[in-house]
Amino acid sequence: MAILAKKIQENKSKEIGELKESFSAAKDFIFTDYRGLTVEQITNLRKQLRAKDVHYTVVKNNFARIAFEQLKTPDVSSYLVGPTAVAISPRDTNEVAKIFYDFLREVPALKVKGALVGGTVFNAAQTEAFSKLPGRLELISMLMSVMNGPARNLAAALNDIPSRLVRTIKAIADKKGENS
């Protein structure tokens, strides 16, 4: 009996190590309750997440809690209650949250419990608000547009000076042509 218990402990520590390894490869996590989803629905959700390089996995709460503690992350144990699946996102978590909330409109059985984003713990309401923010690429394009605005206006103003001169000279020539 003692040998069997020792093997179970080794298996548990191995599973915790694997979780810890997959958690350490990412910086952001979204915790969900997947109860009520059909196999087809969860497969569809995983397909959408895989397109963003996100790993979505069902975890054993106790193992996940231990792995997060060993990684010295903020306390997320309140989200590791009941059936839990974790979306492990290496980047662009905002877009991942959007995928969840878009999916939630179609399949209300999915519940977002909360998230750990950049070392900050978000509850479900904060995660939903986070999903409504523009994504990283959208923010970069907004910034570039704002930065290009003054240069574009300057170029237009500089191009307008010669064209005004040409129009003025043409108007004077037309007026002299009428008077002769």
Coordinates of C-alpha atoms in Angstrom, one line a residue:
M1 CA 0.0 0.0 0.0
A2 CA 2.8 2.4 0.8
I3 CA 4.4 1.8 -2.7
L4 CA 1.1 2.7 -4.4
A5 CA 0.9 5.9 -2.4
K6 CA 4.4 6.9 -3.4
K7 CA 3.6 6.4 -7.1
I8 CA 0.5 8.5 -6.7
Q9 CA 2.6 11.3 -5.2
E10 CA 5.1 11.1 -8.0
N11 CA 2.3 11.3 -10.5
K12 CA 0.8 14.3 -8.7
S13 CA 4.0 16.1 -8.5
K14 CA 4.7 15.4 -12.2
E15 CA 1.2 16.8 -13.2
I16 CA 1.9 19.9 -11.0
G17 CA 5.3 20.3 -12.7
E18 CA 3.7 20.1 -16.2
L19 CA 1.1 22.7 -15.2
K20 CA 3.8 24.9 -13.7
E21 CA 5.8 24.6 -17.0
S22 CA 2.8 25.5 -19.1
F23 CA 1.8 28.4 -16.8
S24 CA 5.4 29.8 -16.8
A25 CA 5.4 29.9 -20.6
A26 CA 2.6 32.5 -20.5
K27 CA 1.9 35.7 -18.6
D28 CA -1.9 35.9 -18.8
F29 CA -4.7 33.5 -17.8
I30 CA -8.4 33.6 -18.1
F31 CA -10.4 31.2 -15.8
T32 CA -13.7 29.8 -17.0
D33 CA -16.5 27.5 -15.8
Y34 CA -17.2 25.2 -18.8
R35 CA -20.2 23.3 -17.3
G36 CA -23.0 22.9 -19.7
L37 CA -20.9 23.1 -22.9
T38 CA -21.3 20.3 -25.4
V39 CA -18.2 18.7 -26.9
E40 CA -18.9 20.5 -30.2
Q41 CA -19.1 23.9 -28.5
I42 CA -15.9 23.4 -26.5
T43 CA -14.1 22.2 -29.6
N44 CA -15.3 25.3 -31.5
L45 CA -14.1 27.5 -28.7
R46 CA -10.7 25.8 -28.6
K47 CA -10.4 26.2 -32.3
Q48 CA -11.0 30.0 -32.0
L49 CA -8.5 30.2 -29.2
R50 CA -5.9 28.1 -31.0
A51 CA -5.9 30.7 -33.8
K52 CA -4.5 33.2 -31.3
D53 CA -1.9 30.7 -30.0
V54 CA -3.9 30.2 -26.7
H55 CA -3.9 26.9 -24.9
Y56 CA -7.3 26.1 -23.3
T57 CA -7.2 23.3 -20.8
V58 CA -9.3 21.8 -18.0
V59 CA -7.2 21.8 -14.8
K60 CA -7.5 20.1 -11.4
N61 CA -8.0 23.1 -9.1
N62 CA -5.7 21.9 -6.3
F63 CA -2.8 21.2 -8.8
A64 CA -3.3 24.6 -10.5
R65 CA -3.4 26.4 -7.1
I66 CA -0.1 24.8 -6.1
A67 CA 1.5 25.5 -9.5
F68 CA 0.4 29.2 -9.3
E69 CA 1.8 29.4 -5.7
Q70 CA 5.1 27.9 -6.8
L71 CA 5.3 30.5 -9.6
K72 CA 4.7 33.2 -6.9
T73 CA 1.8 34.8 -8.8
P74 CA -1.0 36.8 -7.1
D75 CA -3.6 34.7 -5.4
V76 CA -6.1 33.3 -7.9
S77 CA -7.4 30.5 -5.7
S78 CA -10.9 32.0 -5.6
Y79 CA -11.2 31.2 -9.3
L80 CA -10.0 27.6 -8.8
V81 CA -13.3 26.4 -7.4
G82 CA -15.7 24.0 -9.3
P83 CA -15.0 22.9 -12.8
T84 CA -12.3 25.1 -14.2
A85 CA -10.7 25.5 -17.6
V86 CA -7.8 28.0 -18.0
A87 CA -6.9 29.9 -21.2
I88 CA -3.2 30.3 -21.2
S89 CA -2.4 33.3 -23.3
P90 CA 1.2 34.2 -24.2
R91 CA 0.1 37.6 -25.7
D92 CA -2.8 39.7 -26.8
T93 CA -5.0 38.7 -23.9
N94 CA -7.5 41.4 -24.7
E95 CA -8.3 39.7 -27.9
V96 CA -8.7 36.4 -26.1
A97 CA -11.1 38.0 -23.7
K98 CA -13.1 39.3 -26.7
I99 CA -13.3 35.7 -28.0
F100 CA -14.7 34.5 -24.7
Y101 CA -17.3 37.2 -24.5
D102 CA -18.3 36.8 -28.1
F103 CA -18.7 33.1 -27.6
L104 CA -20.6 33.8 -24.4
R105 CA -23.3 35.7 -26.4
E106 CA -23.9 32.5 -28.4
V107 CA -23.5 30.0 -25.6
P108 CA -24.5 31.4 -22.3
A109 CA -23.5 28.2 -20.5
L110 CA -19.9 29.4 -20.5
K111 CA -19.0 31.5 -17.5
V112 CA -15.9 33.6 -17.2
K113 CA -14.7 33.5 -13.6
G114 CA -11.9 36.0 -13.8
A115 CA -8.4 36.6 -15.1
L116 CA -4.8 37.1 -14.2
V117 CA -3.4 39.7 -16.7
G118 CA 0.1 41.1 -16.3
G119 CA 0.2 40.2 -12.6
T120 CA -3.1 41.8 -11.8
V121 CA -6.1 39.7 -10.8
F122 CA -9.4 40.7 -12.5
N123 CA -12.9 39.6 -11.5
A124 CA -15.5 38.7 -14.1
A125 CA -16.8 42.3 -14.5
Q126 CA -13.3 43.7 -14.8
T127 CA -12.4 41.0 -17.4
E128 CA -15.5 41.9 -19.4
A129 CA -14.5 45.6 -19.3
F130 CA -11.0 44.6 -20.4
S131 CA -12.4 42.7 -23.3
K132 CA -14.1 45.9 -24.6
L133 CA -10.9 47.9 -24.7
P134 CA -9.0 48.2 -28.0
G135 CA -6.4 45.6 -28.6
R136 CA -2.7 46.1 -28.8
L137 CA -2.6 46.4 -32.6
E138 CA -5.6 48.8 -32.7
L139 CA -3.9 51.0 -30.1
I140 CA -0.6 51.0 -32.2
S141 CA -2.6 52.0 -35.3
M142 CA -4.4 54.8 -33.4
L143 CA -1.0 56.1 -32.1
M144 CA 0.5 56.0 -35.6
S145 CA -2.5 57.9 -37.0
V146 CA -2.2 60.6 -34.4
M147 CA 1.6 60.8 -35.0
N148 CA 1.1 61.0 -38.8
G149 CA -1.6 63.7 -38.5
P150 CA 0.7 66.8 -38.0
A151 CA 3.1 65.6 -40.8
R152 CA 0.2 65.0 -43.2
N153 CA -1.2 68.5 -42.4
L154 CA 2.2 70.1 -42.9
A155 CA 2.7 68.4 -46.2
A156 CA -0.8 69.5 -47.4
A157 CA 0.0 73.1 -46.3
L158 CA 3.3 73.1 -48.1
N159 CA 1.7 71.7 -51.3
D160 CA -1.0 74.3 -51.1
I161 CA 1.4 77.3 -51.3
P162 CA 2.6 76.6 -54.9
S163 CA -0.9 75.6 -56.1
R164 CA -2.3 78.9 -54.7
L165 CA 0.5 80.8 -56.5
V166 CA -0.3 79.0 -59.8
R167 CA -4.1 79.6 -59.4
T168 CA -3.4 83.3 -58.6
I169 CA -1.2 83.7 -61.7
K170 CA -3.8 81.9 -63.9
A171 CA -6.5 84.2 -62.6
I172 CA -4.4 87.3 -63.3
A173 CA -3.7 86.0 -66.8
D174 CA -7.3 85.2 -67.4
K175 CA -8.3 88.7 -66.3
K176 CA -5.7 90.3 -68.6
G177 CA -6.9 88.1 -71.4
E178 CA -10.5 89.4 -70.9
N179 CA -9.4 93.1 -70.9
S180 CA -7.4 92.9 -74.1

